[in-house]
Amino acid sequence: MMTSLPLESPSFRAPALIRNPHVQTLLPRVLRPLALKWRGEWLNLPDGDEVELCWVAPEPRDNTAPILVLFHGLEGSIASPYAAAILGTACRMGQRALIMHFRGCGSRPNRRPRAYHSGDTGDALVLLTELRRRYPQAPIRLCGVSLGGNMLLRLLAEPDSQHLDITSALVISPPLDLAASSERLSRGFSRIYERHLLKSLKRKVMPRLARGELPLDVSVEQVARLRRLRDYDDIITAPLHGFADAEDYYARASSGPVLDRITTPTWLIHAEDDPFMPPDLLQRFPERAEQLKVEVSRHGGHVGFMQGRGWRCSSWLTERTAHFLAG
């Protein structure tokens, strides 16, 4: 059943001195938390590729202990600041915590001539099916951040996810409208983020193009000249993953249009001042499933949500994750 639900404001309140959206977005990267201790595992995929899993230590001995799986954002990893906030919280609560790196985001390049994108749910389904096989009695909760949040919402809207018996999901700062987010990143100060992300993407794809590993009619020189994420998606992401162009990719991979199909209890957290997205993002998708709870704060930036003062700032996401995991 779908309904147009009112937006609920969370308990997060940004202190005045760090209320600016860019300060909120960048502060977690300046005040980096302690690194997590983890063990790695390479999960083989049906098409011959692989993704890297990182299991946070210490791991519970009880095979029925709850599991939290984190799906990171664009070019994210176990080293992303939010990983420590989210996975570290689960570990301290005695739960099994792991992150699935998207293809090519682990400690070595992926094998197949492809990468990952915002609507690519297949690898997550493989992982979750394997987790359900290994831990048949364990509650499984999922968390998706930014791109990983968009992917997770699309996954939860698919019929194939229903047999996995997912307990609940937490989604943080998802770009529900990929075209609008791409446009927002190309304007003003947000171009700083676009340049950073584009640099990381180009650094990975250019050597693969030079070695002839990718089935693309694109030269290294063309990629080097790219200045917008949309252009990258147009000549790399889209053709590499079966889309006609960037517009087709954005339309088919955005999660906003499928929010009414979600049947798993899901908690979506968003900041109105997110510099990666237009201010009216959530208003564009008023029809949402009753199982989807949407919380919006006035401030918080993109996956920021920092509270406290000065160097004593801390991530509010730690508190929200604990509340989420407590059920």
C-alpha positions as MATLAB code, in Angstrom:
seq = 'MMTSLPLESPSFRAPALIRNPHVQTLLPRVLRPLALKWRGEWLNLPDGDEVELCWVAPEPRDNTAPILVLFHGLEGSIASPYAAAILGTACRMGQRALIMHFRGCGSRPNRRPRAYHSGDTGDALVLLTELRRRYPQAPIRLCGVSLGGNMLLRLLAEPDSQHLDITSALVISPPLDLAASSERLSRGFSRIYERHLLKSLKRKVMPRLARGELPLDVSVEQVARLRRLRDYDDIITAPLHGFADAEDYYARASSGPVLDRITTPTWLIHAEDDPFMPPDLLQRFPERAEQLKVEVSRHGGHVGFMQGRGWRCSSWLTERTAHFLAG';
ca = [
       0.000    0.000    0.000;
       1.390    3.387   -0.853;
       0.709    6.638    0.883;
       1.908   10.210    0.924;
       3.529   10.410    4.362;
       4.526   13.585    6.203;
       8.236   14.121    6.680;
       9.431   13.696   10.242;
      12.345   15.683   11.654;
      14.993   13.639   13.494;
      16.607   14.607   16.776;
      19.700   15.952   14.998;
      20.420   19.644   15.514;
      23.623   21.060   14.046;
      25.531   23.478   16.317;
      25.618   27.014   14.927;
      29.384   27.080   14.342;
      29.347   23.965   12.160;
      25.925   24.396   10.576;
      27.212   25.218    7.097;
      26.442   22.262    4.757;
      29.980   22.086    3.422;
      31.457   22.150    6.923;
      29.073   19.329    7.847;
      30.061   17.359    4.753;
      33.820   17.826    5.093;
      34.271   17.755    8.876;
      34.060   13.935    9.175;
      36.958   13.713    6.734;
      39.045   16.134    8.812;
      38.215   14.606   12.190;
      38.837   11.064   11.070;
      37.857    8.394   13.610;
      40.106    5.529   14.633;
      40.446    2.924   11.906;
      38.483   -0.291   12.266;
      40.141   -3.650   12.739;
      38.885   -6.136   10.200;
      39.575   -9.270    8.215;
      39.113   -9.473    4.457;
      37.315  -12.010    2.315;
      36.936  -12.141   -1.443;
      33.444  -13.218   -2.461;
      33.292  -14.880   -5.881;
      30.396  -13.810   -8.092;
      28.477  -15.905  -10.653;
      30.012  -14.095  -13.634;
      33.585  -14.808  -12.530;
      34.182  -11.450  -10.867;
      34.685  -10.772   -7.168;
      33.956   -8.233   -4.439;
      35.888   -7.658   -1.243;
      34.171   -8.033    2.116;
      35.598   -6.592    5.321;
      34.409   -8.207    8.557;
      34.905   -5.930   11.558;
      36.723   -7.412   14.563;
      35.985   -8.741   17.062;
      33.336  -10.966   15.492;
      30.713  -12.636   17.697;
      31.055  -16.385   18.174;
      27.297  -16.882   18.235;
      26.043  -17.710   14.718;
      22.636  -16.271   15.630;
      24.071  -12.813   16.448;
      22.491   -9.991   14.399;
      24.320   -8.975   11.222;
      24.751   -5.463    9.819;
      25.827   -5.107    6.173;
      27.030   -1.706    4.956;
      26.925   -0.593    1.300;
      29.192    2.405    0.772;
      28.887    5.505   -1.381;
      30.527    6.440   -4.683;
      34.227    5.552   -4.448;
      33.809    4.749   -0.751;
      35.411    1.932    1.236;
      36.112    0.547    4.704;
      38.285    3.657    5.164;
      35.357    6.075    4.726;
      34.642    7.997    7.971;
      31.030    6.843    8.121;
      32.190    3.208    8.045;
      33.794    3.631   11.457;
      30.680    5.341   12.835;
      28.250    2.724   11.534;
      30.180   -0.546   11.589;
      32.012    0.335   14.782;
      28.699    0.935   16.531;
      27.359   -2.464   15.455;
      30.538   -4.197   16.599;
      30.423   -2.549   20.023;
      26.845   -3.763   20.383;
      28.016   -7.347   19.914;
      26.735   -7.673   16.361;
      28.432   -9.053   13.249;
      29.380   -6.132   11.014;
      30.739   -6.079    7.483;
      31.013   -3.877    4.429;
      30.697   -5.040    0.832;
      32.981   -3.099   -1.472;
      31.496   -2.550   -4.894;
      33.466   -3.945   -7.825;
      36.820   -2.216   -8.122;
      36.543   -0.453   -4.747;
      38.406   -3.095   -2.749;
      42.146   -3.516   -2.341;
      42.630   -4.774   -5.909;
      40.926   -4.202   -9.298;
      37.979   -6.402  -10.183;
      38.396   -9.060  -12.849;
      35.592   -8.493  -15.327;
      35.258   -5.660  -17.901;
      32.729   -3.731  -15.840;
      32.510   -1.682  -12.632;
      29.510   -0.687  -10.481;
      26.660    1.815  -10.591;
      23.838    3.261   -8.474;
      21.222    0.722   -9.509;
      23.396   -2.405   -9.528;
      21.662   -4.725   -7.037;
      22.919   -8.098   -8.313;
      26.105   -8.359   -6.245;
      24.279   -7.385   -3.057;
      21.724  -10.136   -3.700;
      24.539  -12.676   -4.089;
      26.093  -11.573   -0.801;
      22.821  -11.576    1.126;
      21.908  -15.007   -0.202;
      25.285  -16.288    0.985;
      24.854  -14.672    4.416;
      21.449  -16.264    4.785;
      23.033  -19.640    3.936;
      25.857  -19.194    6.466;
      23.719  -17.689    9.227;
      20.160  -18.992    8.720;
      18.951  -17.885   12.171;
      20.620  -14.467   12.358;
      18.621  -11.243   11.902;
      20.085   -9.287    8.976;
      19.942   -5.492    8.865;
      21.220   -3.400    5.980;
      22.633    0.108    5.760;
      23.243    2.058    2.558;
      25.063    5.377    2.332;
      24.683    7.807   -0.608;
      25.090    5.709   -3.809;
      24.878    2.584   -1.655;
      21.633    3.927   -0.220;
      20.127    4.408   -3.665;
      21.169    0.873   -4.587;
      19.717   -0.499   -1.352;
      16.345    1.173   -1.899;
      16.139   -0.333   -5.364;
      17.110   -3.730   -3.940;
      14.368   -3.562   -1.307;
      11.843   -2.725   -4.025;
      12.678   -5.871   -6.017;
      10.629   -9.081   -5.555;
      13.876  -11.113   -5.432;
      14.801   -9.518   -2.098;
      11.695  -10.723   -0.288;
      12.956  -14.287    0.283;
      16.020  -12.996    2.159;
      13.978  -12.108    5.242;
      15.725   -8.768    5.869;
      14.813   -7.417    9.295;
      15.175   -3.705    8.522;
      17.220   -1.146    6.600;
      18.813    2.239    7.249;
      19.442    4.550    4.300;
      21.518    7.725    4.671;
      21.636   10.600    2.160;
      20.513    8.614   -0.915;
      20.440   10.419   -4.303;
      16.857    9.468   -5.153;
      17.024   11.410   -8.426;
      20.387   10.719  -10.062;
      19.955   13.262  -12.847;
      19.099   16.019  -10.369;
      22.037   15.079   -8.149;
      24.412   15.099  -11.095;
      23.176   18.570  -12.032;
      23.521   19.817   -8.438;
      27.118   18.596   -8.218;
      28.047   20.612  -11.286;
      27.129   23.956   -9.665;
      28.819   26.240   -7.151;
      31.000   24.918   -4.360;
      29.605   21.421   -4.957;
      31.930   21.185   -7.965;
      34.685   20.488   -5.400;
      33.009   17.178   -4.610;
      32.419   16.452   -8.271;
      36.085   16.991   -9.098;
      37.171   14.770   -6.219;
      34.876   11.906   -7.228;
      35.673   12.253  -10.904;
      39.413   12.175  -10.202;
      39.028    8.890   -8.326;
      36.906    7.329  -11.072;
      39.297    8.420  -13.810;
      42.300    7.111  -11.882;
      40.772    3.630  -11.944;
      39.364    3.495  -15.455;
      42.195    5.090  -17.445;
      44.751    2.283  -16.875;
      42.122   -0.305  -17.796;
      41.347    1.569  -21.014;
      45.053    1.822  -21.807;
      45.390   -1.967  -21.414;
      42.350   -2.603  -23.606;
      40.419   -4.329  -20.834;
      37.131   -2.492  -21.350;
      34.808   -2.898  -24.372;
      34.468    0.848  -24.908;
      35.191    3.017  -27.927;
      36.769    5.678  -25.722;
      40.367    6.849  -25.503;
      42.381    7.629  -22.396;
      42.709   11.179  -23.688;
      38.933   11.596  -23.865;
      38.531   10.475  -20.279;
      41.342   12.752  -19.133;
      39.473   15.752  -20.571;
      36.191   15.009  -18.744;
      35.069   17.694  -16.332;
      31.597   16.508  -15.273;
      30.301   13.324  -13.682;
      27.456   13.308  -16.162;
      29.960   13.157  -19.031;
      31.735   10.258  -17.323;
      28.437    8.432  -16.892;
      27.600    9.121  -20.519;
      30.727    7.550  -22.028;
      31.805    5.090  -19.306;
      29.140    4.061  -16.775;
      26.206    3.842  -19.165;
      27.716    1.828  -22.069;
      29.728   -0.375  -19.683;
      26.548   -1.518  -17.930;
      23.986   -1.742  -20.703;
      22.434    1.737  -20.667;
      21.970    3.863  -23.780;
      23.470    6.986  -22.225;
      23.629    8.930  -18.952;
      19.992   10.005  -19.213;
      18.857    6.400  -19.631;
      21.075    5.303  -16.734;
      19.767    7.992  -14.393;
      16.144    7.266  -15.262;
      16.431    3.495  -14.799;
      18.717    3.454  -11.752;
      17.150    6.197   -9.588;
      15.381    4.901   -6.477;
      12.854    7.717   -6.051;
      10.266    6.200   -8.425;
      10.253    2.853   -6.562;
       9.801    4.093   -2.977;
       6.200    2.868   -3.039;
       7.328   -0.751   -3.617;
       9.370   -1.233   -0.445;
       7.993   -3.812    1.984;
      10.930   -4.031    4.427;
      10.864   -1.646    7.423;
      13.199    1.090    6.215;
      14.462    4.278    7.807;
      15.646    7.058    5.446;
      17.675    9.983    6.805;
      18.190   13.131    4.740;
      19.380   16.711    5.265;
      17.621   19.539    3.438;
      20.933   21.321    2.835;
      22.682   18.302    1.278;
      25.059   19.851   -1.312;
      24.828   16.734   -3.481;
      21.094   17.107   -4.085;
      18.403   19.700   -4.916;
      16.528   21.195   -1.923;
      13.189   19.743   -3.051;
      14.497   16.193   -3.558;
      12.041   14.406   -1.274;
       9.093   16.510   -2.379;
       9.579   15.057   -5.856;
       8.614   11.610   -4.565;
       5.648   11.998   -2.190;
       4.293    8.481   -2.750;
       6.072    6.131   -0.377;
       5.351    2.753    1.141;
       4.032    2.697    4.686;
       7.098    0.688    5.714;
       9.361    3.601    4.742;
       9.979    6.177    7.465;
      11.582    9.390    6.221;
      13.372   11.737    8.603;
      14.624   15.106    7.438;
      16.837   17.550    9.298;
      17.297   21.160    8.283;
      21.091   20.826    8.395;
      23.564   17.979    8.119;
      25.153   18.245    4.676;
      25.937   15.066    2.754;
      26.519   12.154    5.150;
      27.688   14.732    7.678;
      25.375   15.003   10.680;
      28.140   16.217   12.997;
      27.341   17.422   16.504;
      29.282   18.872   19.444;
      31.804   21.707   19.548;
      35.225   22.297   18.052;
      37.531   19.304   18.111;
      35.034   17.469   20.309;
      32.675   17.008   17.410;
      31.206   13.561   16.964;
      29.004   11.785   14.456;
      25.296   11.781   15.224;
      25.098    8.789   12.884;
      26.668    6.734   15.696;
      23.655    7.441   17.899;
      21.172    6.869   15.104;
      22.826    3.604   14.117;
      22.652    2.364   17.712;
      18.974    3.279   17.883;
      18.350    1.520   14.568;
      20.202   -1.633   15.602;
      18.383   -1.769   18.917;
      15.228   -2.343   16.885;
];
